[in-house]
Amino acid sequence: MTKKDLASSPWARHLWDTVGVVVGAQWGDEGKGKFVSDVAPYMDVFVRSQGGPNSGHTVMVNGKRYAFHQVPSGAAFRKPSVMTAGMVVNPNLLYGEMQQVDDPSVVVIDSRTAIITKAHRALDGYGETNGTTIGTTRQGMGPAYESKANRRELITVADLLDRQRLAEKVANYVHAHQTQLLEMGEAEKRIAEERKKQGMQPIEILSPTDGIDEYCESIVAELFDAGQKLAHHVVGDTSVMLQKSVNDGNRILVEGAQGILLDRDVGTVPYVTSSRTTAGATLADAGLSRYADRENGFWGIIKAYATRVGGGPFPTELENSAGEKLRKAGVEFGTTTGRPRRTGWFDAVATAYAVRVGEIRTGYLTKIDVLSSVGNPMICVAYLVDGKITTEFPTDARVLKRAKPLLEPMGAVGKINRHDTVMAGRRKGFGALPAGSRRYVERVESLLAEISGVSDFEIAAVSIGPWKGQTVVKI
Ligand code: GDP
Ligand code: IMO
Ligand code: MG
């Protein structure tokens, strides 16, 4: 795809010149893939720098729907797509994922990126059944980031290419976690037999059921095979190529995964993911902090209502027919796990916290069209915590669990005719939206600026459908 001229587009006022980062500003699934599809024509290079197969980013373009988990969403647009060492990857899934794009050769991966093995996935399941239930995606994220952090158990992309070294590293990891893996193996065996008796679909066995040596060998064989297929995508140091690329005048999009409220350090701990998800951390993991456009390069994707997958406090959650309506109209089912997403009203307190702590300046509001099917949507403008009204986001998950949302009725957002709104939007910007939607966007913007203290925060575009271009840009 050739690069479109930005100067003649309504995006010109809003997009960055050098490097920009886009992250989710809630609990994930805000529509990061949709944003990437809109701005891809103006970009030269795409980057993913954290997370891994736990994410699912949807790109819908030219009649085709892509689900990206590890590969940057920009790969759908046949442009260089770089995966940096900050990620953790499942190599088999990665190879499969690359095959959905027309030209997989655009994808490169840093040789130091950590590998998720079947054993990491088994131990993710073990943690969920024998400790705090976080509701993880069971993709092995936590255990793989643990291996990275403890260094001694780290297996990298480079290790995949050397069979002997790989065998040593796999044996090292499996032996270190042998007791839990064998326990998990027994449990999986029982579940598999039970399911067989009941004529149910078999489950994928992730733990050792026939001895540790055979288990290690099966992991090595699988990983070595994947490594051979990925070998020509592996590069030594992605930060060299990215920094050179900026210096050559290219425009780069760094695509975050999950959402700021799932950040390992400043999210709703411990109900979070195992990597950092703020804009600053995501840029740093790409080696591009210094190159980011300070004015226009810090984007947060914000859903017009709230969703969350897995456990953890969710003050505006609707466990009633209104929540069910949102789930149905917004097709809120996990891109990675298929789990129904929990749904609720837009939470200005939580999102404003994410804007400030996650270093967002520009917002891209998605799925306002979904609200037209729920009558009178509400917005949470403050919390009542232990008898006190506050707009401060509690940092303790137990306190957040007690927070009661104070809700402001917003009135109907109006019916949005996508085609007509997009057409009129080219001339009128947000003026093309129904009055109710405009009011909603303005209220979200002013609440976020006010509560976060980020006084120059603005919503620069509003997404009104899942397909590329179903968007109104502020003029
Ligand atoms: P991501 O993880 O942030 O990329 O988001 P997901 O792809 O997991 O989930 C967002 C879902 O909403 C996807 O199915 C998108 O196709 C869809 N979507 C994105 N923006 C809009 C929008 O403005 N309106 C509607 N109706 N759907 C949208
Ligand atoms: P994208 O990039 C929504 C959630 C899981 C769980 C918690 C920890 O599509 O927005 P993990 O497997 O990471 O250890 O799970 O984080 N989670 C996501 N929720 N969207 C995602 O990614 C998510 N990635 C992880 O549901 O609650
Ligand atoms: Mg997603």
XYZ file of C-alpha atoms and ligand atoms in Angstrom:
531
model
C 0.000 0.000 0.000
C 1.386 3.420 -0.862
C 1.265 6.228 1.646
C -1.662 8.636 1.380
C -1.042 12.351 1.582
C -1.894 13.417 5.121
C -1.981 17.151 4.442
C -5.268 16.957 2.521
C -7.009 14.823 5.159
C -8.986 15.885 8.244
C -6.554 13.677 10.189
C -3.725 16.170 9.375
C -4.534 18.363 12.398
C -4.475 15.440 14.766
C -1.878 12.860 13.732
C 1.788 12.871 14.624
C 4.766 13.566 12.398
C 7.332 11.150 13.811
C 6.195 8.550 16.317
C 2.792 8.093 17.931
C 1.532 5.557 20.420
C -2.018 4.280 20.748
C -3.183 2.431 23.841
C -6.473 1.279 25.324
C -7.737 3.692 27.991
C -10.051 1.246 29.798
C -9.874 -2.541 30.374
C -8.959 -3.537 26.804
C -11.003 -4.188 23.644
C -11.704 -0.492 23.140
C -11.153 -0.731 19.359
C -7.396 -0.305 18.950
C -7.453 -2.390 15.752
C -10.184 -0.154 14.311
C -8.101 2.969 14.964
C -5.077 1.375 13.273
C -7.209 0.622 10.199
C -8.285 4.274 9.957
C -4.813 5.788 10.146
C -2.827 3.031 8.383
C -2.812 4.871 5.033
C -0.745 7.672 6.597
C 1.776 5.413 8.358
C 5.046 3.823 7.218
C 5.841 1.375 10.023
C 3.852 -0.422 12.735
C 5.140 -1.727 16.054
C 3.958 -3.976 18.904
C 6.151 -3.764 21.990
C 4.306 -5.501 24.856
C 1.755 -8.218 25.550
C 1.291 -11.217 23.308
C -1.419 -13.726 22.429
C -3.662 -12.444 25.244
C -4.678 -9.543 23.005
C -7.096 -9.656 20.100
C -7.257 -6.643 17.779
C -9.893 -6.578 15.072
C -9.252 -4.935 11.707
C -12.084 -4.862 9.174
C -11.117 -3.655 5.738
C -12.100 -4.411 2.127
C -14.702 -6.984 3.146
C -12.199 -8.931 5.252
C -11.996 -9.333 9.038
C -8.587 -9.893 10.592
C -7.982 -10.861 14.237
C -4.457 -9.923 15.270
C -3.044 -11.218 18.530
C 0.707 -10.756 18.310
C 1.416 -9.296 14.881
C 0.930 -5.489 14.642
C -2.456 -4.725 13.078
C -0.721 -2.705 10.361
C 0.450 -5.980 8.770
C -2.964 -6.055 7.058
C -1.764 -3.051 5.068
C 1.443 -4.646 3.702
C 3.797 -2.327 5.566
C 6.750 -3.094 7.832
C 5.396 -4.500 11.097
C 7.874 -4.860 13.926
C 7.617 -6.929 17.118
C 10.074 -5.807 19.794
C 11.778 -7.609 22.682
C 9.193 -6.318 25.188
C 6.647 -8.877 23.964
C 6.199 -12.530 24.830
C 5.132 -14.744 21.924
C 3.646 -18.121 21.175
C 5.628 -19.069 18.025
C 3.132 -21.539 16.587
C 0.260 -19.121 16.917
C 2.465 -16.389 15.513
C 3.230 -18.353 12.382
C -0.476 -19.120 11.867
C -1.385 -15.489 12.418
C 1.104 -14.287 9.822
C -0.557 -16.478 7.208
C -3.755 -14.402 7.273
C -2.018 -11.393 5.685
C -1.199 -11.086 1.983
C 2.499 -10.503 2.564
C 3.851 -12.079 5.780
C 7.385 -10.949 4.864
C 6.574 -7.480 6.291
C 6.701 -8.923 9.835
C 9.984 -8.933 11.764
C 10.668 -9.961 15.354
C 13.470 -9.136 17.779
C 15.648 -12.160 18.574
C 15.423 -11.412 22.324
C 11.635 -11.694 22.512
C 10.515 -14.251 25.122
C 8.859 -17.512 24.142
C 5.683 -18.987 25.625
C 5.826 -22.790 25.767
C 3.061 -25.275 26.405
C 4.408 -25.521 29.975
C 3.892 -21.760 30.507
C 0.316 -22.157 29.350
C -0.224 -25.124 31.678
C 1.119 -23.107 34.607
C -1.159 -20.188 33.736
C -4.040 -22.646 34.214
C -2.462 -23.936 37.432
C -2.300 -20.404 38.847
C -5.924 -19.784 37.987
C -7.128 -22.935 39.777
C -4.760 -22.882 42.748
C -4.404 -19.201 43.600
C -6.192 -15.872 43.057
C -8.494 -16.272 40.074
C -7.668 -13.351 37.805
C -9.630 -14.674 34.847
C -6.568 -14.713 32.588
C -6.749 -15.631 28.935
C -4.714 -18.775 29.826
C -2.293 -17.981 27.045
C 0.697 -18.348 29.396
C 1.322 -14.609 29.701
C 2.048 -14.396 33.429
C 4.415 -17.394 33.531
C 6.275 -16.167 30.409
C 6.785 -12.679 31.865
C 7.914 -14.385 35.090
C 10.564 -16.270 33.101
C 11.667 -12.969 31.560
C 11.886 -11.297 34.961
C 13.796 -14.110 36.650
C 16.133 -14.360 33.598
C 17.342 -17.890 34.383
C 14.273 -19.492 32.813
C 14.032 -17.169 29.832
C 13.724 -18.819 26.421
C 14.106 -16.379 23.515
C 13.322 -16.333 19.820
C 17.062 -16.796 19.170
C 16.988 -20.037 21.220
C 14.400 -21.506 18.835
C 17.021 -21.618 16.115
C 19.530 -23.783 18.029
C 18.049 -27.190 18.825
C 20.507 -28.218 21.519
C 20.277 -24.929 23.369
C 16.500 -25.034 23.081
C 16.403 -28.558 24.562
C 18.524 -27.428 27.512
C 16.357 -24.393 28.164
C 13.084 -26.306 27.923
C 14.381 -29.042 30.270
C 15.553 -26.361 32.689
C 12.108 -24.742 32.754
C 10.123 -27.958 32.974
C 12.295 -29.415 35.734
C 12.041 -26.218 37.774
C 8.232 -26.481 37.675
C 7.910 -30.247 37.618
C 5.751 -30.680 40.734
C 3.050 -28.274 39.586
C 3.152 -29.553 36.011
C 2.656 -33.175 37.114
C -0.184 -32.156 39.408
C -1.793 -30.260 36.539
C -1.247 -33.306 34.280
C -3.231 -35.523 36.652
C -6.051 -32.972 36.765
C -6.123 -32.646 32.967
C -6.179 -36.434 32.570
C -9.223 -36.650 34.858
C -11.029 -33.870 33.006
C -10.250 -35.445 29.625
C -11.622 -38.837 30.747
C -14.753 -37.250 32.200
C -15.407 -35.340 28.975
C -14.879 -38.470 26.893
C -17.433 -40.337 29.015
C -19.947 -37.570 28.471
C -19.279 -37.422 24.718
C -17.933 -33.843 24.965
C -15.222 -32.223 22.769
C -11.707 -33.210 23.911
C -9.556 -30.549 25.620
C -6.003 -29.688 24.609
C -3.670 -31.403 27.096
C -0.987 -28.889 28.139
C 0.720 -30.747 31.005
C 2.860 -33.901 31.150
C 0.765 -37.067 31.221
C 3.375 -39.627 30.002
C 6.596 -38.668 31.751
C 8.728 -35.562 31.875
C 11.301 -36.491 29.206
C 8.649 -37.191 26.577
C 6.953 -33.947 27.541
C 10.152 -31.920 27.078
C 10.845 -33.607 23.749
C 7.362 -32.795 22.455
C 7.814 -29.135 23.405
C 11.235 -28.936 21.771
C 10.008 -30.586 18.563
C 7.063 -28.199 18.319
C 9.135 -25.084 19.061
C 12.044 -26.004 16.802
C 9.655 -26.575 13.922
C 8.016 -23.173 14.527
C 11.472 -21.578 14.800
C 12.443 -22.903 11.374
C 9.326 -21.371 9.864
C 9.952 -18.025 11.578
C 13.733 -17.866 11.027
C 13.668 -15.383 8.166
C 11.559 -12.947 10.223
C 14.112 -12.753 13.054
C 16.324 -9.669 13.418
C 18.913 -8.816 16.042
C 17.859 -5.466 17.439
C 14.586 -3.909 16.343
C 15.336 -0.586 18.076
C 18.179 0.052 15.598
C 15.890 -0.284 12.620
C 13.083 1.714 14.244
C 15.290 4.626 15.298
C 16.892 4.704 11.849
C 13.445 4.598 10.293
C 12.363 7.753 12.185
C 15.574 9.500 11.219
C 14.809 8.633 7.579
C 11.549 10.589 7.909
C 9.105 7.715 8.368
C 5.940 7.948 10.426
C 5.601 5.168 13.022
C 2.608 3.857 14.968
C 3.296 1.948 18.183
C 0.233 -0.159 18.986
C -0.391 -0.944 22.640
C -2.285 -3.972 23.863
C -4.835 -4.415 26.678
C -5.801 -1.196 28.455
C -4.270 1.170 30.999
C -6.552 -0.141 33.761
C -4.978 -3.589 33.174
C -1.433 -2.219 33.609
C 0.683 -4.519 35.779
C 1.834 -1.678 38.046
C -0.849 1.023 37.984
C -3.976 -0.879 36.881
C -6.547 -2.456 39.192
C -3.925 -4.729 40.765
C -3.888 -7.701 41.140
C -6.657 -8.070 38.524
C -4.389 -6.964 35.703
C -2.155 -8.360 33.001
C 1.547 -9.089 33.444
C 2.986 -6.286 31.286
C 2.934 -2.496 31.333
C 0.220 -0.907 29.193
C 0.621 2.861 29.593
C 1.608 5.024 26.619
C 4.993 5.830 28.140
C 5.887 2.195 28.863
C 4.690 1.042 25.457
C 6.880 3.634 23.699
C 9.875 2.827 25.885
C 9.603 -0.869 25.020
C 9.881 0.083 21.357
C 12.987 2.216 22.035
C 11.134 5.258 20.725
C 10.322 7.479 23.728
C 12.603 10.288 22.609
C 11.120 10.368 19.113
C 7.441 10.604 20.050
C 5.465 13.636 18.934
C 4.713 15.329 22.296
C 1.771 17.278 20.889
C -0.099 14.715 18.795
C 1.491 11.357 19.526
C -0.266 10.125 22.693
C -3.583 8.488 21.794
C -6.053 6.617 23.971
C -8.864 4.520 22.553
C -12.005 5.005 24.612
C -15.156 2.949 24.284
C -18.404 4.917 24.709
C -19.395 2.423 27.429
C -17.292 0.063 29.538
C -16.370 -3.594 29.224
C -14.099 -5.926 31.133
C -13.137 -9.581 30.648
C -12.104 -11.734 33.602
C -12.201 -10.822 37.284
C -11.684 -7.607 39.206
C -13.705 -4.595 40.337
C -15.954 -2.894 37.787
C -17.981 -0.103 39.447
C -20.376 0.620 36.565
C -21.079 -3.016 35.692
C -24.652 -3.769 34.623
C -25.652 -7.270 35.594
C -29.137 -6.854 34.158
C -31.001 -6.594 30.859
C -29.338 -3.246 30.010
C -25.933 -4.941 30.287
C -27.183 -7.826 28.169
C -28.429 -5.339 25.558
C -25.003 -3.675 25.405
C -23.288 -7.060 25.075
C -25.564 -8.073 22.223
C -25.533 -4.785 20.342
C -21.775 -4.317 20.781
C -21.003 -8.010 20.068
C -19.009 -8.036 23.298
C -17.423 -11.461 23.195
C -13.651 -11.898 23.594
C -11.606 -11.895 20.376
C -9.086 -14.253 22.015
C -11.170 -16.487 24.291
C -14.753 -16.007 23.064
C -15.796 -15.272 26.670
C -18.780 -12.910 27.095
C -17.391 -9.522 28.164
C -18.815 -7.883 31.291
C -20.550 -4.637 30.292
C -21.418 -1.371 32.021
C -21.895 2.378 31.655
C -19.057 4.715 30.722
C -16.960 5.395 33.805
C -15.460 8.896 33.679
C -13.615 8.435 36.994
C -11.768 5.267 35.918
C -11.109 6.536 32.383
C -9.878 9.939 33.576
C -7.457 8.143 35.872
C -6.280 6.125 32.844
C -5.865 9.317 30.782
C -3.642 10.886 33.438
C -1.617 7.909 34.627
C -1.371 6.451 31.129
C -0.174 9.744 29.590
C -2.937 10.265 27.031
C -3.640 13.577 25.341
C -5.853 12.621 22.415
C -8.916 10.393 22.499
C -10.568 8.257 19.815
C -14.087 7.428 20.990
C -15.526 4.143 19.699
C -18.865 2.330 19.504
C -21.159 5.288 20.103
C -23.435 3.657 17.497
C -23.963 0.765 19.936
C -25.474 3.163 22.485
C -28.315 4.055 20.121
C -29.828 0.629 20.842
C -30.015 1.096 24.633
C -32.385 4.040 25.030
C -31.004 6.365 27.665
C -27.351 5.685 28.417
C -25.770 6.860 31.658
C -22.322 8.155 32.515
C -20.623 7.679 35.863
C -19.397 11.148 36.934
C -18.181 10.341 40.453
C -18.040 7.518 43.020
C -19.593 7.229 46.425
C -16.942 5.511 48.551
C -17.616 4.808 52.222
C -20.112 7.692 52.372
C -17.920 10.226 50.541
C -18.363 11.531 46.990
C -15.091 11.487 45.084
C -13.621 11.603 41.581
C -10.370 10.102 42.810
C -9.846 6.575 41.514
C -9.123 4.228 44.451
C -5.772 2.488 44.052
C -6.802 -0.387 46.310
C -8.964 -2.944 44.470
C -10.869 -3.712 47.711
C -11.876 -0.045 48.044
C -12.733 0.173 44.334
C -15.020 -2.811 44.817
C -17.021 -0.770 47.362
C -17.312 2.274 45.065
C -20.874 3.056 43.993
C -21.180 4.943 40.702
C -23.038 8.268 40.651
C -24.802 8.196 37.301
C -25.857 11.066 35.070
C -28.605 10.300 32.524
C -27.447 11.352 29.061
C -30.617 11.046 26.975
C -30.719 9.178 23.675
C -27.635 9.466 21.445
C -29.877 9.270 18.365
C -29.854 6.894 15.424
C -26.662 6.993 13.372
C -26.843 6.295 9.643
C -23.235 5.295 9.065
C -22.923 6.074 5.376
C -24.615 9.482 5.540
C -22.761 10.461 8.718
C -19.367 9.585 7.234
C -20.161 11.586 4.078
C -21.433 14.642 5.970
C -18.558 14.273 8.448
C -16.037 15.160 5.758
C -17.502 18.669 5.611
C -19.001 19.101 9.048
C -16.818 17.023 11.382
C -18.656 16.221 14.602
C -21.494 18.420 13.307
C -22.541 15.403 11.245
C -23.387 13.391 14.368
C -26.947 13.421 15.769
C -27.376 16.094 18.475
C -27.592 13.429 21.227
C -24.304 11.861 20.147
C -22.608 15.254 19.975
C -23.756 16.006 23.500
C -22.428 12.642 24.644
C -19.005 13.194 23.043
C -18.723 16.705 24.522
C -19.666 15.484 27.994
C -17.145 12.633 27.878
C -14.429 15.013 26.675
C -15.056 17.678 29.311
C -15.354 15.167 32.164
C -12.104 13.458 31.172
C -10.222 16.770 30.902
C -11.631 18.026 34.188
C -11.207 14.909 36.334
C -7.801 13.925 34.915
C -6.390 17.445 35.090
C -5.064 16.967 31.542
C -6.564 20.289 30.484
C -5.654 19.980 26.786
C -7.199 16.521 26.462
C -9.428 16.317 23.390
C -11.460 13.751 21.505
C -10.240 13.996 17.928
C -12.327 11.315 16.241
C -15.482 9.298 16.836
C -15.876 5.767 15.507
C -19.399 4.814 14.433
C -18.857 1.302 13.073
C -16.347 -1.543 12.891
C -15.192 -1.051 9.299
C -12.222 1.074 8.291
C -13.419 4.619 7.581
C -16.671 4.400 9.594
C -15.361 7.338 11.556
C -15.963 11.065 11.963
C -12.860 13.193 12.457
C -13.013 16.556 14.242
C -12.411 19.446 11.842
P -9.058 -4.023 20.501
O -8.547 -5.185 21.286
O -8.967 -2.738 21.249
O -8.444 -3.913 19.140
O -10.608 -4.281 20.298
P -11.312 -5.667 19.835
O -11.043 -5.858 18.392
O -10.962 -6.773 20.762
O -12.833 -5.336 20.125
C -13.473 -4.246 19.538
C -14.676 -4.766 18.736
O -15.516 -3.682 18.396
C -14.263 -5.391 17.404
O -15.178 -6.408 17.092
C -14.393 -4.226 16.431
O -14.633 -4.669 15.093
C -15.598 -3.502 16.977
N -15.618 -2.031 16.775
C -14.592 -1.157 16.847
N -15.038 0.126 16.725
C -16.383 0.038 16.567
C -17.431 1.014 16.442
O -17.213 2.220 16.455
N -18.701 0.536 16.332
C -19.004 -0.793 16.341
N -20.270 -1.152 16.238
N -18.042 -1.746 16.473
C -16.753 -1.326 16.598
P -6.670 -6.420 23.912
O -5.288 -6.085 23.441
C -9.278 -7.469 27.282
C -7.380 -9.476 30.691
C -7.844 -10.899 30.946
C -7.661 -10.983 32.448
C -6.392 -10.154 32.677
C -5.127 -10.980 32.778
O -7.474 -7.210 22.953
O -7.372 -5.208 24.427
P -3.664 -12.299 30.980
O -4.028 -13.426 30.059
O -3.162 -11.089 30.290
O -2.758 -12.742 32.089
O -5.049 -11.913 31.700
O -6.281 -9.276 31.568
N -6.894 -9.217 29.309
C -7.602 -8.573 28.369
N -8.864 -8.096 28.395
N -8.518 -7.269 26.190
C -7.238 -7.716 26.156
O -6.396 -7.422 25.158
C -6.748 -8.439 27.268
N -5.563 -9.033 27.545
C -5.667 -9.490 28.808
O -9.175 -11.081 30.549
O -8.715 -10.317 33.094
Mg -9.229 -7.054 21.962
